[in-house]
Short mmCIF file of C-alpha atoms and ligand atoms in Angstrom, two decimals:
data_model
loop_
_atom_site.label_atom_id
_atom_site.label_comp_id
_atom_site.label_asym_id
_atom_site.label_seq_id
_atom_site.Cartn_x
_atom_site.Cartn_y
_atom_site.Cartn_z
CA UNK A 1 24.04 -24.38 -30.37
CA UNK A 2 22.19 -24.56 -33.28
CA UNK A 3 19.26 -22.52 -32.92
CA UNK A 4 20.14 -18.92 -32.01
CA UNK A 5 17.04 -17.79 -29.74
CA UNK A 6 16.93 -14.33 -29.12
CA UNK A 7 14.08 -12.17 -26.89
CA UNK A 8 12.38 -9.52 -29.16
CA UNK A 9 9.55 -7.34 -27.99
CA UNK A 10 7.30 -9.29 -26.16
CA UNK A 11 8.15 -12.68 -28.25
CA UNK A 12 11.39 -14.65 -29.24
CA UNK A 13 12.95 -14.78 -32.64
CA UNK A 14 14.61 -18.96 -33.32
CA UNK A 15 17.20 -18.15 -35.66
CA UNK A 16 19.10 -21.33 -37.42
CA UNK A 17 21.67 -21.94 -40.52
CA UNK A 18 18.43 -23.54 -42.18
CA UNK A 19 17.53 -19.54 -43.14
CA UNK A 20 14.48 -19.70 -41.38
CA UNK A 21 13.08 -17.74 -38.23
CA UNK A 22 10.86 -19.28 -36.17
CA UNK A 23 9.22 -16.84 -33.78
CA UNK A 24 8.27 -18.58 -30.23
CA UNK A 25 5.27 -16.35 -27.42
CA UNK A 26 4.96 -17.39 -23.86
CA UNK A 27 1.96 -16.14 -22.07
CA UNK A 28 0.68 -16.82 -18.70
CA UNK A 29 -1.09 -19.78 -19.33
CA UNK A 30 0.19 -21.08 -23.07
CA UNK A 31 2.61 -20.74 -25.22
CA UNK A 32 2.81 -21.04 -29.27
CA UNK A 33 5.28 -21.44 -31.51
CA UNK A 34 4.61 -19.89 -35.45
CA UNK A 35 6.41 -22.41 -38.06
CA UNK A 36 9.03 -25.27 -37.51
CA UNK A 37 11.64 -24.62 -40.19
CA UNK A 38 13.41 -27.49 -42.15
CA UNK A 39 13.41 -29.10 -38.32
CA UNK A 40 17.22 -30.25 -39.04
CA UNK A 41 18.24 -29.81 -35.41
CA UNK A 42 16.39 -30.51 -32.35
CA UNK A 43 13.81 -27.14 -32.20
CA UNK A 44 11.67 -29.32 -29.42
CA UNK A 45 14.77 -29.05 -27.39
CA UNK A 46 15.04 -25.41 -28.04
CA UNK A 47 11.67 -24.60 -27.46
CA UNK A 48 11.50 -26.05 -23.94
CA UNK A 49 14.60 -25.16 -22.98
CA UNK A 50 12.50 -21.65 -23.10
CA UNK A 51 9.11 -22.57 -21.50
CA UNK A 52 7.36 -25.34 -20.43
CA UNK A 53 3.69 -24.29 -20.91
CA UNK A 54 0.98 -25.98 -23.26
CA UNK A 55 2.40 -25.50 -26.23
CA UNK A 56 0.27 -24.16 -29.59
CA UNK A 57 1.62 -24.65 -33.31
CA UNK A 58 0.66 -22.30 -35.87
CA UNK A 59 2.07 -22.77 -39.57
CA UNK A 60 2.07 -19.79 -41.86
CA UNK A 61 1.65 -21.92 -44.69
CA UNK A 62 2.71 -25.95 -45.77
CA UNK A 63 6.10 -25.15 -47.92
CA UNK A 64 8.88 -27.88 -45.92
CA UNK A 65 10.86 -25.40 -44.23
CA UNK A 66 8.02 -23.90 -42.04
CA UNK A 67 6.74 -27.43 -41.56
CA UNK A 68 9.70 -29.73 -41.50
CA UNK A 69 9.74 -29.72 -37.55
CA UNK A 70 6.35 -30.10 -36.76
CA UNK A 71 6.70 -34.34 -35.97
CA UNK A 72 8.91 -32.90 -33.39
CA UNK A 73 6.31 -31.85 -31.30
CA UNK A 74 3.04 -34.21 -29.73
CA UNK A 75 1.02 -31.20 -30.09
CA UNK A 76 -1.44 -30.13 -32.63
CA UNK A 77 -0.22 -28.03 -35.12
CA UNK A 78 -2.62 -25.53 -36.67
CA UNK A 79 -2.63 -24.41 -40.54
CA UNK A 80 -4.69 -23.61 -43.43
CA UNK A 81 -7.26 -26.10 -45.01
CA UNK A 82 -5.98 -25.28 -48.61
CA UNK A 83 -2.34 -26.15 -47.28
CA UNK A 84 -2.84 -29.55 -45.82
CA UNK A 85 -1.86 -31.58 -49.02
CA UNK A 86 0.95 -29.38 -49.70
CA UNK A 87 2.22 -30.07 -46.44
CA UNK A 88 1.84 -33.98 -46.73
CA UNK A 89 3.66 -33.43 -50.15
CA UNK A 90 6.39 -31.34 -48.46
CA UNK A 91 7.02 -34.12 -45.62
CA UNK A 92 7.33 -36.97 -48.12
CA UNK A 93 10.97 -39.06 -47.65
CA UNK A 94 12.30 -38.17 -51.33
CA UNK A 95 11.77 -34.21 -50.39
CA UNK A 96 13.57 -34.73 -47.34
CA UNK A 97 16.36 -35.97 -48.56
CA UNK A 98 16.98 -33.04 -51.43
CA UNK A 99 16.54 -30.92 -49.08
CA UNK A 100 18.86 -32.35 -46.13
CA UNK A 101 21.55 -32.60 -49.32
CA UNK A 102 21.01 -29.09 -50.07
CA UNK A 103 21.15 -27.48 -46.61
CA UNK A 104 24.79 -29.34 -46.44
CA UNK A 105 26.06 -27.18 -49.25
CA UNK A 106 24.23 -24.18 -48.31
CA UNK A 107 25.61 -20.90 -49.74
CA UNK A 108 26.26 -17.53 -47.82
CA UNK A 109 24.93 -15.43 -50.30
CA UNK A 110 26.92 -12.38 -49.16
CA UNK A 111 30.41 -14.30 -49.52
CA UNK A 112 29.62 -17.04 -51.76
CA UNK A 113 31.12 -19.63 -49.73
CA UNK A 114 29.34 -23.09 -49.04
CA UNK A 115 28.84 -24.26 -45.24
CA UNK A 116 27.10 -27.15 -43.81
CA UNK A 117 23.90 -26.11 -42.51
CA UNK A 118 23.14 -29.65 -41.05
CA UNK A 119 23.32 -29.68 -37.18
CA UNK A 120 26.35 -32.40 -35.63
CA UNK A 121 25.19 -35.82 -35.25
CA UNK A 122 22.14 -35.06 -37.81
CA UNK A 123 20.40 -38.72 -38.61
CA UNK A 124 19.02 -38.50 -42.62
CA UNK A 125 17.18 -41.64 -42.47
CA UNK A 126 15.52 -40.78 -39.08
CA UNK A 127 14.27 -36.95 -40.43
CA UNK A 128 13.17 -38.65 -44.05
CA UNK A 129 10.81 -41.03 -41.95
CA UNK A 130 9.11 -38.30 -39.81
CA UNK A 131 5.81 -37.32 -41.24
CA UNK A 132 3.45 -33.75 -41.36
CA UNK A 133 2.87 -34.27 -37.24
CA UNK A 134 -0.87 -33.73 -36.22
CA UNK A 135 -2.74 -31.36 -38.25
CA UNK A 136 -5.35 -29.38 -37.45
CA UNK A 137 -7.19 -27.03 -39.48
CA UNK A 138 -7.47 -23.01 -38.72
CA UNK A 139 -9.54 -20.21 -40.52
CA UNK A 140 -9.56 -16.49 -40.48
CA UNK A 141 -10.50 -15.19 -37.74
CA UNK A 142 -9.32 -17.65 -34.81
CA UNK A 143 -7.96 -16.25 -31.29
CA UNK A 144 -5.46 -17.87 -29.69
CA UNK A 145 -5.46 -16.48 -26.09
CA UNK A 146 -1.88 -17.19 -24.27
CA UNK A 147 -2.64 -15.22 -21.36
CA UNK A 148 -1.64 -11.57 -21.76
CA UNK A 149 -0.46 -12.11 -25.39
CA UNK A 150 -3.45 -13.02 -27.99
CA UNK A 151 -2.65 -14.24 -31.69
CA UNK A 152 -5.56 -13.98 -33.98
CA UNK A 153 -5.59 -15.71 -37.87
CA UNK A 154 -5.58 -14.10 -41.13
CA UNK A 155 -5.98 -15.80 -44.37
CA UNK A 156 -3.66 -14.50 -46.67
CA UNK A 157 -3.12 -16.18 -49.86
CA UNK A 158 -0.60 -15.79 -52.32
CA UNK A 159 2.36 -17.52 -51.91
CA UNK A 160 0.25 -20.66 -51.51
CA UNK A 161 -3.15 -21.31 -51.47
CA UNK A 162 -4.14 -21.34 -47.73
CA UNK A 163 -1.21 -19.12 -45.94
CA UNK A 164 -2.20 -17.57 -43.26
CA UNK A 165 -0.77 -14.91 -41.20
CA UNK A 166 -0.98 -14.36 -37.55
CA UNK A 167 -1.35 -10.70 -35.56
CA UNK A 168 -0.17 -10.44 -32.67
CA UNK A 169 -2.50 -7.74 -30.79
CA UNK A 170 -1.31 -6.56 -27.95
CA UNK A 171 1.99 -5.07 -30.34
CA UNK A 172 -0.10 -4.90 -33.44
CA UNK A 173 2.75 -7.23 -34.96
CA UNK A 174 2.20 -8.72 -38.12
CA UNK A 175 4.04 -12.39 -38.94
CA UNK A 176 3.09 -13.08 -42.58
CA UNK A 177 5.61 -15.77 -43.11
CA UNK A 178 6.48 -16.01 -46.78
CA UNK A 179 2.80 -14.07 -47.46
CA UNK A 180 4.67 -10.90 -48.86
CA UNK A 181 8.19 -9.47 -49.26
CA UNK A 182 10.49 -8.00 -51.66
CA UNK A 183 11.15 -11.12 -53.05
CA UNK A 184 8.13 -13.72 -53.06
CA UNK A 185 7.93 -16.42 -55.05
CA UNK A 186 4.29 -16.92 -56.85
CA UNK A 187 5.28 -19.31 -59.46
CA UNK A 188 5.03 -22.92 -58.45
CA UNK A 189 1.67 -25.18 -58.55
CA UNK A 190 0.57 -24.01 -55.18
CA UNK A 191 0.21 -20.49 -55.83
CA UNK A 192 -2.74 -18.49 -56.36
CA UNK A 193 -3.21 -15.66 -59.27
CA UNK A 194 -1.63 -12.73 -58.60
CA UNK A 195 -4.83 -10.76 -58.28
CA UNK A 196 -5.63 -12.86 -55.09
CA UNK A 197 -2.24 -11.88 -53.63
CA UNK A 198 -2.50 -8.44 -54.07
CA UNK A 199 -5.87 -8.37 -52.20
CA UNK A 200 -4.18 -10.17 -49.62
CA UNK A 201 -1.08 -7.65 -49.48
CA UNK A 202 -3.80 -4.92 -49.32
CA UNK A 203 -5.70 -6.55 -46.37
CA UNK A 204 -2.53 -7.03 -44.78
CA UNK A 205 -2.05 -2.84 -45.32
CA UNK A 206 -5.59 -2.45 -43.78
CA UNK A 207 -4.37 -4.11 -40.95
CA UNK A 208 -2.59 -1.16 -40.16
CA UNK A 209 0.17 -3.15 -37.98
CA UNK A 210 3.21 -1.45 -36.01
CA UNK A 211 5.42 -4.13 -38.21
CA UNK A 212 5.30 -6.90 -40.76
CA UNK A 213 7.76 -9.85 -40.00
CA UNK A 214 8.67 -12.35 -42.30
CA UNK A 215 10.15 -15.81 -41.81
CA UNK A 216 13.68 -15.65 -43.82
CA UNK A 217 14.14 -11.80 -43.21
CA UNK A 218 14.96 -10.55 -39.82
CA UNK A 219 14.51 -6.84 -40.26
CA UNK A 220 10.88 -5.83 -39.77
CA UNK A 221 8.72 -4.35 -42.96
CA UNK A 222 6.67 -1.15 -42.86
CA UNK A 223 3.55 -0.54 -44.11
CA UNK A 224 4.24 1.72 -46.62
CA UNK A 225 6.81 -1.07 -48.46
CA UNK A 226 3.48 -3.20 -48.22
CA UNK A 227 1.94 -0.42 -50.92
CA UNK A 228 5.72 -1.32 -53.31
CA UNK A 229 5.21 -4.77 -53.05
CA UNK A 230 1.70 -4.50 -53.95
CA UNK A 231 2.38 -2.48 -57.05
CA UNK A 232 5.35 -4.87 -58.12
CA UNK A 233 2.37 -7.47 -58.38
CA UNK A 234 0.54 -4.99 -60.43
CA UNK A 235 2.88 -3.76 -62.99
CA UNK A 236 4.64 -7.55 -62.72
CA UNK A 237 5.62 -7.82 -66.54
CA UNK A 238 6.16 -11.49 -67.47
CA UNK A 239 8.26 -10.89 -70.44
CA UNK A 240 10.59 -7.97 -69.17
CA UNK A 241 11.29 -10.31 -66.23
CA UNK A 242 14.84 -11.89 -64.99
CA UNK A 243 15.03 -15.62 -65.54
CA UNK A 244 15.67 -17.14 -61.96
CA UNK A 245 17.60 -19.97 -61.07
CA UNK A 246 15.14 -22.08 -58.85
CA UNK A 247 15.74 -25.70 -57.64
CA UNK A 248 11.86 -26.20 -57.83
CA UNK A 249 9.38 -25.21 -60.26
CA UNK A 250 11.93 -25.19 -63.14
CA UNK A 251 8.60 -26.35 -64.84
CA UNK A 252 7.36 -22.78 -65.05
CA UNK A 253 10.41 -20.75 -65.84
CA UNK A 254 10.33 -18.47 -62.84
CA UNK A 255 11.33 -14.83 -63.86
CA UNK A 256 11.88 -11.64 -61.83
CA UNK A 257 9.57 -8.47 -62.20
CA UNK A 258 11.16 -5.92 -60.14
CA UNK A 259 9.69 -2.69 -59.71
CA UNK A 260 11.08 0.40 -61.94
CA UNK A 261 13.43 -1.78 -63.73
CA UNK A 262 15.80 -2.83 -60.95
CA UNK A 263 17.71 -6.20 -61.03
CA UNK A 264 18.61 -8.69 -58.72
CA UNK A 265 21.86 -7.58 -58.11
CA UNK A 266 20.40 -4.27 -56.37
CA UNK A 267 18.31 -7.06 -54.24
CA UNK A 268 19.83 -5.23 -51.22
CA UNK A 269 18.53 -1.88 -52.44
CA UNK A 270 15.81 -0.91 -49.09
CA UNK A 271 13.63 0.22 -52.04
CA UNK A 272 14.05 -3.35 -54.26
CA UNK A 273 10.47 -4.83 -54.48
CA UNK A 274 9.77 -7.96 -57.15
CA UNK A 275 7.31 -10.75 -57.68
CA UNK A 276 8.86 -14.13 -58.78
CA UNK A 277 6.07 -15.54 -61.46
CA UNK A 278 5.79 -18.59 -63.71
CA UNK A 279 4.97 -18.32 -67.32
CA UNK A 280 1.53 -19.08 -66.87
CA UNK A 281 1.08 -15.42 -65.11
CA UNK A 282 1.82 -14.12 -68.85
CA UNK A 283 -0.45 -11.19 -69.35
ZN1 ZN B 1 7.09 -20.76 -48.57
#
């Protein structure tokens, strides 16, 4: 099959080759599903082959592969005011289509060969006509109340300009999708300053959660990484940075700033922590 759905702690994680994790609840009288991926294969499918309840969608923020799946799905599909254009600019056909090319010569970064990440059968002109699906706005603050599992929204900008993350409260759970990391990417158009995303990182750290989860990392972040990432923001030197190969935002010649002068070839260090800016975050 092509979503991998596997039961977690009280929620399921959606794993797929489009190197995205969706994460899926079921309570006792709703369920809610946070982000859609790329939406190459059928996640609607996948979703009800798990439950069959009212279903909520929640989108971490409006980048295409957390929102590429959302015309799946009749339902409304929650996310940030500030990330509602983005997301119409992430749907449009021409995106689509890169993208779709792309994930069929995706690259397993650990052996360097090339796989197709489409799903069999996959119809291009049928996924560059779907569009954002139906939108709704959400703010900090909001409960959703499944029955025995409550989500409740934080704003946490950064990474775009209305993310949001979404605690999970009965197991203090964090999901921040691409919010924070050791790796995030704060140099195309959408992103804020990096003073903004540090406050965020640092309300996230108030938050005090059990566990931060990501959407392209499976492994669960601790707190105290929260405080490295933070300070990789701070000391984030434009001009000591690596020069990063990105396939958008070329505009802004993304660099690197790793903490304590690590690389990106010690990316799989447990202690690597970087910010990925543009030129314009020059000091
Ligand atoms: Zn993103």
């Amino acid at each position: 099959m092509y979503y991998q759905v596997e039961e977690q702690d009280g929620y399921y994680r959606i794993g797929s080759p489009e190197n995205v994790f969706c994460y899926l609840f079921v309570g006792s009288k709703q369920a809610a599903l946070i982000d859609t991926g790329h939406g190459f294969g059928n996640l609607e499918q996948t979703v009800r082959s798990v439950t069959d309840k009212p279903l909520v969608i929640i989108n971490t923020h409006g980048h295409c592969d957390h929102t590429g799946g959302n015309a799946q799905f009749e339902e409304v599909c929650y996310i940030g005011e500030k990330d509602i254009a983005l997301c119409q600019e992430h749907s449009e056909a021409a995106m689509r289509r890169d993208n779709a090319k792309r994930a069929e010569n995706s690259m397993n970064f650990e052996t360097g060969e090339t796989y197709n990440g489409l799903p069999e059968g996959f119809n291009l002109e049928e996924y560059c006509s779907r569009g954002t699906g139906t939108l709704q706005t959400v703010s900090e603050g909001t409960v959703f109340d499944l029955g025995g599992i409550t989500l409740k929204i934080y704003e946490t900008p950064g990474h775009t300009q209305g993310g949001i993350s979404v605690l999970y409260l009965e197991k203090n759970i964090l999901f921040v999708g691409d919010a924070t990391g050791m790796f995030v990417w704060l140099f195309a158009k959408e992103t804020t300053d990096l003073t903004t995303y540090v406050e965020a990182v640092q309300k996230m750290y108030d938050l005090n959660a059990v566990s931060y989860i990501g959407a392209h990392n499976p492994n669960p972040m601790k707190k105290e990484q929260l405080l490295r990432y933070i300070r990789a923001a701070k000391e984030a030197d434009y001009d000591a940075g690596e020069p990063f190969e990105s396939f958008f935002g070329k505009e802004y010649e993304p660099r690197v700033c790793a903490l304590d002068h690590m690389t990106m070839a010690e990316m799989f260090h447990p202690d690597f922590a970087s910010v990925v800016i543009g030129k314009d975050k020059r000091k």
